[in-house]
mmCIF file of C-alpha atoms in Angstrom:
data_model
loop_
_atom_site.group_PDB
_atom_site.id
_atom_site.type_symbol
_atom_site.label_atom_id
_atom_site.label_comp_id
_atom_site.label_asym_id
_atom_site.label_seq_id
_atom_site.Cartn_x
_atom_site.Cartn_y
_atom_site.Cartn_z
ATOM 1 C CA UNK V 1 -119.175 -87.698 -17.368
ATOM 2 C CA UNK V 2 -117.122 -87.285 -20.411
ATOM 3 C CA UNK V 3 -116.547 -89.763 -23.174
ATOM 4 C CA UNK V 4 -112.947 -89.939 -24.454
ATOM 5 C CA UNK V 5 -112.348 -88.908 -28.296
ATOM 6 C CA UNK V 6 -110.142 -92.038 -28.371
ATOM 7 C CA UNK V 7 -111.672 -94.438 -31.718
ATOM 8 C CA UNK V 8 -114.035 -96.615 -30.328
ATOM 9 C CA UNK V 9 -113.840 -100.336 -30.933
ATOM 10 C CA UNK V 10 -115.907 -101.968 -33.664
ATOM 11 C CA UNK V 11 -119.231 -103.293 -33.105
ATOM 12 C CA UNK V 12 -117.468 -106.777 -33.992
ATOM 13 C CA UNK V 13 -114.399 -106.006 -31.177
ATOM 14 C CA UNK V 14 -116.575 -105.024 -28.289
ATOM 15 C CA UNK V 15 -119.093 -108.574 -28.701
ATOM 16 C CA UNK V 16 -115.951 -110.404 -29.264
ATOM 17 C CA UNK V 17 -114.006 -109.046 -26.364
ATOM 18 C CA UNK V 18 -117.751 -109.471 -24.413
ATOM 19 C CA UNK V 19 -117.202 -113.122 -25.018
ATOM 20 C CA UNK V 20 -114.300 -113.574 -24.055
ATOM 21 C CA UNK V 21 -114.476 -112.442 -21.077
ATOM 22 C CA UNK V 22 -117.470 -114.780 -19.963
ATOM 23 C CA UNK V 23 -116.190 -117.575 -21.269
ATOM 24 C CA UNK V 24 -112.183 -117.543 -20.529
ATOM 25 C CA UNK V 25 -111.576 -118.402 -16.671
ATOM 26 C CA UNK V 26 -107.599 -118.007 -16.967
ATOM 27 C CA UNK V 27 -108.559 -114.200 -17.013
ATOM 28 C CA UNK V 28 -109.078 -112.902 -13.119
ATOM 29 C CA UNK V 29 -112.903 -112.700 -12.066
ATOM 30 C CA UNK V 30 -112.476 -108.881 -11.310
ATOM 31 C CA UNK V 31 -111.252 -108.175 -14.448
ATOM 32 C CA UNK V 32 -114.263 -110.215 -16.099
ATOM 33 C CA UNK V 33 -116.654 -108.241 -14.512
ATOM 34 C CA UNK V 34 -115.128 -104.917 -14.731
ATOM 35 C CA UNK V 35 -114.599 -105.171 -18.014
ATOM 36 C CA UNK V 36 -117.906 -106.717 -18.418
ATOM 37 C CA UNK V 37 -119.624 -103.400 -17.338
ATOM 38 C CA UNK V 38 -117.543 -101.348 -19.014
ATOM 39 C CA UNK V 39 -118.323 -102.802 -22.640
ATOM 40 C CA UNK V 40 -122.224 -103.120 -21.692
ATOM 41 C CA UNK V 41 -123.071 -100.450 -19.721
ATOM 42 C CA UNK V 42 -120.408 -98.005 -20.937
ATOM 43 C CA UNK V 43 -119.161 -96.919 -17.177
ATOM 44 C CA UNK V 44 -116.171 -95.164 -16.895
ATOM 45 C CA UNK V 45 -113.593 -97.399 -14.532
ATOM 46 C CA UNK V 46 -113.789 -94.263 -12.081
ATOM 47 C CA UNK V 47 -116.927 -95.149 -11.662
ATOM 48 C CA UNK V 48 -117.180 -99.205 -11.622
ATOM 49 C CA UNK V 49 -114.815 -99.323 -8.774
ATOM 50 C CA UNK V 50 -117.104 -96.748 -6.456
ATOM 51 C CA UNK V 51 -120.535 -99.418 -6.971
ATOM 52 C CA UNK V 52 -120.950 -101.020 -3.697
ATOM 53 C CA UNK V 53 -122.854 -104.732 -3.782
ATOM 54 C CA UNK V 54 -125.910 -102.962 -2.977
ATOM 55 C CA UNK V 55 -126.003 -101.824 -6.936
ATOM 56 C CA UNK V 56 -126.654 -105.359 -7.273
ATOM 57 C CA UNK V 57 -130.262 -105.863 -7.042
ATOM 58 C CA UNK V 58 -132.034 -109.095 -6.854
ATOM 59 C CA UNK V 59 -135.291 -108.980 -7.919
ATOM 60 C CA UNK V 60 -136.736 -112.300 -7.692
ATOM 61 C CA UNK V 61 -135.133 -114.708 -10.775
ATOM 62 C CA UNK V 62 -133.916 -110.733 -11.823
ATOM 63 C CA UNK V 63 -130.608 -109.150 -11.558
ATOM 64 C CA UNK V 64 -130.577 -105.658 -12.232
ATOM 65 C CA UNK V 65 -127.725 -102.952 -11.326
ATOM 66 C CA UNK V 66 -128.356 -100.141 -10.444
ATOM 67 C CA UNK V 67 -125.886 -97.260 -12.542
ATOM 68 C CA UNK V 68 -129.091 -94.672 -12.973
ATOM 69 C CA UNK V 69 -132.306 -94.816 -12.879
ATOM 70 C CA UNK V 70 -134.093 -97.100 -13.595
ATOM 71 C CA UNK V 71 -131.549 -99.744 -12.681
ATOM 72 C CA UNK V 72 -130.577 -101.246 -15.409
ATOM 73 C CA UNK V 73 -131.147 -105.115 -15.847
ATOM 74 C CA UNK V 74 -128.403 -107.596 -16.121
ATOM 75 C CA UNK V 75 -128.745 -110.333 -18.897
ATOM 76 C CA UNK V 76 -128.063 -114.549 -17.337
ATOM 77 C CA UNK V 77 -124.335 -115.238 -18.315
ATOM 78 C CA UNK V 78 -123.627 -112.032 -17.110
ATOM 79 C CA UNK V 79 -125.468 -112.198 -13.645
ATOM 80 C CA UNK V 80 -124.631 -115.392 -13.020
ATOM 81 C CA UNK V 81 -120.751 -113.581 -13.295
ATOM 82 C CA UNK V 82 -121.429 -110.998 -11.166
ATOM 83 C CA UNK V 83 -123.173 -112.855 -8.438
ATOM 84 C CA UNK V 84 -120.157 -115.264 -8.455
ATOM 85 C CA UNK V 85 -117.721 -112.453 -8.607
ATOM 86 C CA UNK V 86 -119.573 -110.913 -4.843
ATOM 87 C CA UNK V 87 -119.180 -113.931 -3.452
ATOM 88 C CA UNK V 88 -115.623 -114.430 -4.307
ATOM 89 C CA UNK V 89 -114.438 -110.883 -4.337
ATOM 90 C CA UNK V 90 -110.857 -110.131 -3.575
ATOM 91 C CA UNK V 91 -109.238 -108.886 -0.747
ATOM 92 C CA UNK V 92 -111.796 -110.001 1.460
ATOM 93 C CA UNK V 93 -109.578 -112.386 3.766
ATOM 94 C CA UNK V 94 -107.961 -109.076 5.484
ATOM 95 C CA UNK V 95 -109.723 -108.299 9.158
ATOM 96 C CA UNK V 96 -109.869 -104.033 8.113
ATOM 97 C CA UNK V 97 -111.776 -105.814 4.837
ATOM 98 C CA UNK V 98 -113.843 -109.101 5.570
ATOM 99 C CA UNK V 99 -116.897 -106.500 5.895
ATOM 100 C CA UNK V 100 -116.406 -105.045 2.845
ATOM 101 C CA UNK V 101 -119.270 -104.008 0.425
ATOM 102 C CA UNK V 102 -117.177 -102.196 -2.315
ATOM 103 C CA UNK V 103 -118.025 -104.443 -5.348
ATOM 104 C CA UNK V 104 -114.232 -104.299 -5.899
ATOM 105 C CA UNK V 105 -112.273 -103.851 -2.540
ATOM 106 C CA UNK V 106 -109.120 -102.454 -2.752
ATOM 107 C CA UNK V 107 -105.899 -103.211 -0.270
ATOM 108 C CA UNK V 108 -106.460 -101.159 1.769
ATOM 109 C CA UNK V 109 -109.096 -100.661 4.801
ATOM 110 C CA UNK V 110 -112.372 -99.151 3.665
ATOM 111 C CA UNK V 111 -111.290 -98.315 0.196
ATOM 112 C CA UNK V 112 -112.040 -99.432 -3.159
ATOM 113 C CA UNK V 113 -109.751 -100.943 -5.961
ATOM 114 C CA UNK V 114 -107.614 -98.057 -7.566
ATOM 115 C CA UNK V 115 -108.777 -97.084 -11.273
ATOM 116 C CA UNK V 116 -105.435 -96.460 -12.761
ATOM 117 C CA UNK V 117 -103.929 -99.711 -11.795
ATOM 118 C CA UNK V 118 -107.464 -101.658 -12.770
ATOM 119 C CA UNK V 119 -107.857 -99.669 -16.200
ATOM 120 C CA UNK V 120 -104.158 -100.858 -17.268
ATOM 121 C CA UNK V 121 -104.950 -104.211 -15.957
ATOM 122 C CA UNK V 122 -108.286 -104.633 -18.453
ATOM 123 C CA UNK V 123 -106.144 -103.463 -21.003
ATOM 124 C CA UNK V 124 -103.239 -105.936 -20.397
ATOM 125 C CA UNK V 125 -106.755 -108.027 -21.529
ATOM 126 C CA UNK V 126 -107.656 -106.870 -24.034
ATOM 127 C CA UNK V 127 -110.562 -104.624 -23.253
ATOM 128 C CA UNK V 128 -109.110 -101.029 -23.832
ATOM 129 C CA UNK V 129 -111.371 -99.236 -21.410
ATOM 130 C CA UNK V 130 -111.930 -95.743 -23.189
ATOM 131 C CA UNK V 131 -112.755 -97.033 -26.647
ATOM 132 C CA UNK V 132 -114.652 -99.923 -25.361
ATOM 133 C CA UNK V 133 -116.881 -97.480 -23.348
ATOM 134 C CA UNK V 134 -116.954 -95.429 -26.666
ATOM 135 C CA UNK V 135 -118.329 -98.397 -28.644
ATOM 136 C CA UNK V 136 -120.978 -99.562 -25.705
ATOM 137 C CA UNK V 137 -122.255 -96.160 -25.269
ATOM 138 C CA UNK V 138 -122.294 -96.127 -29.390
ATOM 139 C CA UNK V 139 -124.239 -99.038 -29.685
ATOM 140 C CA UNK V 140 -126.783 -98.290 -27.150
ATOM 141 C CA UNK V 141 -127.895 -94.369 -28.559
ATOM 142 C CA UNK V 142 -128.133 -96.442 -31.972
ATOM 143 C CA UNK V 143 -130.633 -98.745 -30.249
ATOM 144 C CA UNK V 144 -132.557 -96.641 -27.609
ATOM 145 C CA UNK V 145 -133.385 -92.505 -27.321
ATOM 146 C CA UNK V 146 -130.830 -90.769 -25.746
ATOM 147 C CA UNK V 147 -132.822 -89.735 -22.776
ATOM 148 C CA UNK V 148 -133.253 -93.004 -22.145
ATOM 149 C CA UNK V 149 -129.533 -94.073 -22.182
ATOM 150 C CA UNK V 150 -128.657 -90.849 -20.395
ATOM 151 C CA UNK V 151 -130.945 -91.762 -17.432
ATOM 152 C CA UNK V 152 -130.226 -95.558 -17.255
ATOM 153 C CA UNK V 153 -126.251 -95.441 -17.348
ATOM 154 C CA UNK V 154 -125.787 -91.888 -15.183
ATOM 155 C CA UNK V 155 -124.911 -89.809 -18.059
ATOM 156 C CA UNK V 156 -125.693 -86.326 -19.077
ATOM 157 C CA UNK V 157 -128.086 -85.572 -21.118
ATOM 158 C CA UNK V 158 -125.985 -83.478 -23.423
ATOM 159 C CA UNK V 159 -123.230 -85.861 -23.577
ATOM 160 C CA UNK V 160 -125.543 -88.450 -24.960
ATOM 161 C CA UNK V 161 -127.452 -86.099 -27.411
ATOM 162 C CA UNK V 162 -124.137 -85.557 -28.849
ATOM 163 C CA UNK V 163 -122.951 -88.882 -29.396
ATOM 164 C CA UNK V 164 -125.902 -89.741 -30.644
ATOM 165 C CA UNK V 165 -126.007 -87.051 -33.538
ATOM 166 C CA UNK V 166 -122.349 -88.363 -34.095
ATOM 167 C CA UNK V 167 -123.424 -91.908 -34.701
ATOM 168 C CA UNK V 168 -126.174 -90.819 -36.843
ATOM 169 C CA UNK V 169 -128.768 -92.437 -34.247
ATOM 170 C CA UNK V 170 -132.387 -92.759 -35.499
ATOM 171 C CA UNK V 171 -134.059 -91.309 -31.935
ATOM 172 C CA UNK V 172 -133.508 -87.784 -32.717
ATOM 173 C CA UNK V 173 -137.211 -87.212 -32.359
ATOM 174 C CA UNK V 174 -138.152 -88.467 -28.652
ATOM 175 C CA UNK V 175 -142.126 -88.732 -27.163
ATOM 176 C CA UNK V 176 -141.459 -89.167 -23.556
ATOM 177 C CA UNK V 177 -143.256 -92.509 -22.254
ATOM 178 C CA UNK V 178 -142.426 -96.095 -20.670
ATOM 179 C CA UNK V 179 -138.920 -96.784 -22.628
ATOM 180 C CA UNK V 180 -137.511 -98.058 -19.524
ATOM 181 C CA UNK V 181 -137.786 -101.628 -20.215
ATOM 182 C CA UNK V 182 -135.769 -101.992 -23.527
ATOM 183 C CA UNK V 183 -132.505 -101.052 -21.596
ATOM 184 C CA UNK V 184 -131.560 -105.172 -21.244
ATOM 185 C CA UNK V 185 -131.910 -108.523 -21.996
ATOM 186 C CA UNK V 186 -131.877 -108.067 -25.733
ATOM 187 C CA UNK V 187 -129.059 -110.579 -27.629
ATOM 188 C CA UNK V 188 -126.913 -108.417 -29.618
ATOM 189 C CA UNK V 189 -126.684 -109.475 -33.435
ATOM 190 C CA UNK V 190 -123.894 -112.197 -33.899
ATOM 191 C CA UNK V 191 -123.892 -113.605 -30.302
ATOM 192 C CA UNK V 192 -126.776 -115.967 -28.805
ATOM 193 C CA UNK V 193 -126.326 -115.638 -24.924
ATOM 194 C CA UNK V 194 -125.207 -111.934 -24.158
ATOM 195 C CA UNK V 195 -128.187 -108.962 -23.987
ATOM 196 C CA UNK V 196 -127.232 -105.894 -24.150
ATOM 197 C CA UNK V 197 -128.356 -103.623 -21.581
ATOM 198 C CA UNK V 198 -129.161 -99.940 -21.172
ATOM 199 C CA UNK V 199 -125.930 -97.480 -20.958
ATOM 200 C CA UNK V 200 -124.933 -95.341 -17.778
ATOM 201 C CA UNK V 201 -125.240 -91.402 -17.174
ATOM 202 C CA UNK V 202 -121.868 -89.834 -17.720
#
């Protein structure tokens, strides 16, 4: 999975655009949610709208989705999003559709919503999909080896040694044990309700 050379978005940008998107409900619940991933868990749009709700993993009071392995957890305000957003999803009411599982159904029969047309729609909202994925997958190889990262969000291990030696990342020295549960539920710095989980293999 490549990461686009566009200019990612500040630190600042992304945990402001985060917010908004929990918080306004004028803005459609796909788009909350898609955009939602893309800015925590740095996943390309190609890939958000092939995740079927069987990514979604309930794991007692847990939510965790699954982008890599291990799945990556999913912090409250963000669940709680995402669990309202399967049980609301659009284009559901069509008979070829009401059995759905694509986590975002498309029109048509059996298929899932189209990227193109869902990428320019998150950026009619303000959540520019390439450099927001730039700045998640930025703020996550700052945070957590890039093994790690690679492994949680489904990206290559090359991809994310590179970005990491571009950001300047502290893990460039690695001992291979149990890292797997930093990936989520830590509160970014200058917001008090959304963690930030682990980033996607790309």
């Amino acid at each position: 999975m490549k990461v686009s050379r566009r200019a990612a978005l500040s630190e600042d940008e992304r945990l402001d655009a985060l917010g908004r998107l929990l918080t306004d409900t004028e803005i459609p619940m796909r788009l909350r949610v898609a955009g939602v991933i893309v800015l925590l868990y740095a996943q390309p749009v190609s890939r958000i709208v092939r995740l079927s709700i069987d990514d979604v993993i309930r794991d007692g009071e847990t939510v965790l989705l699954r982008l890599g392995e291990p799945a990556s957890p999913v912090p409250d305000p963000v669940a709680a999003l995402l669990l309202e957003h399967i049980a609301n999803r659009d284009n559901m009411n069509t008979a070829t559709n009401s059995a759905s599982r694509r986590l975002f159904p498309g029109r048509r029969a059996g298929q899932p919503a189209g990227p193109d047309h869902l990428s320019a729609l998150l950026n009619e909202v303000g959540v520019p999909t390439a450099a927001a994925r730039g700045a998640a997958i930025r703020q996550q190889l700052l945070e957590l080896p890039a093994p790690v990262v690679a492994d949680a969000l489904g990206y290559h291990d090359k991809t994310t040694s590179r970005l990491r030696n571009e950001t300047g990342g502290t893990w460039s020295r690695y001992t291979p044990g149990d890292h797997a549960k930093s990936p989520t539920g830590r509160v970014p710095q200058g917001t008090s309700e959304v963690g930030s989980p682990p980033v996607p293999r790309a």
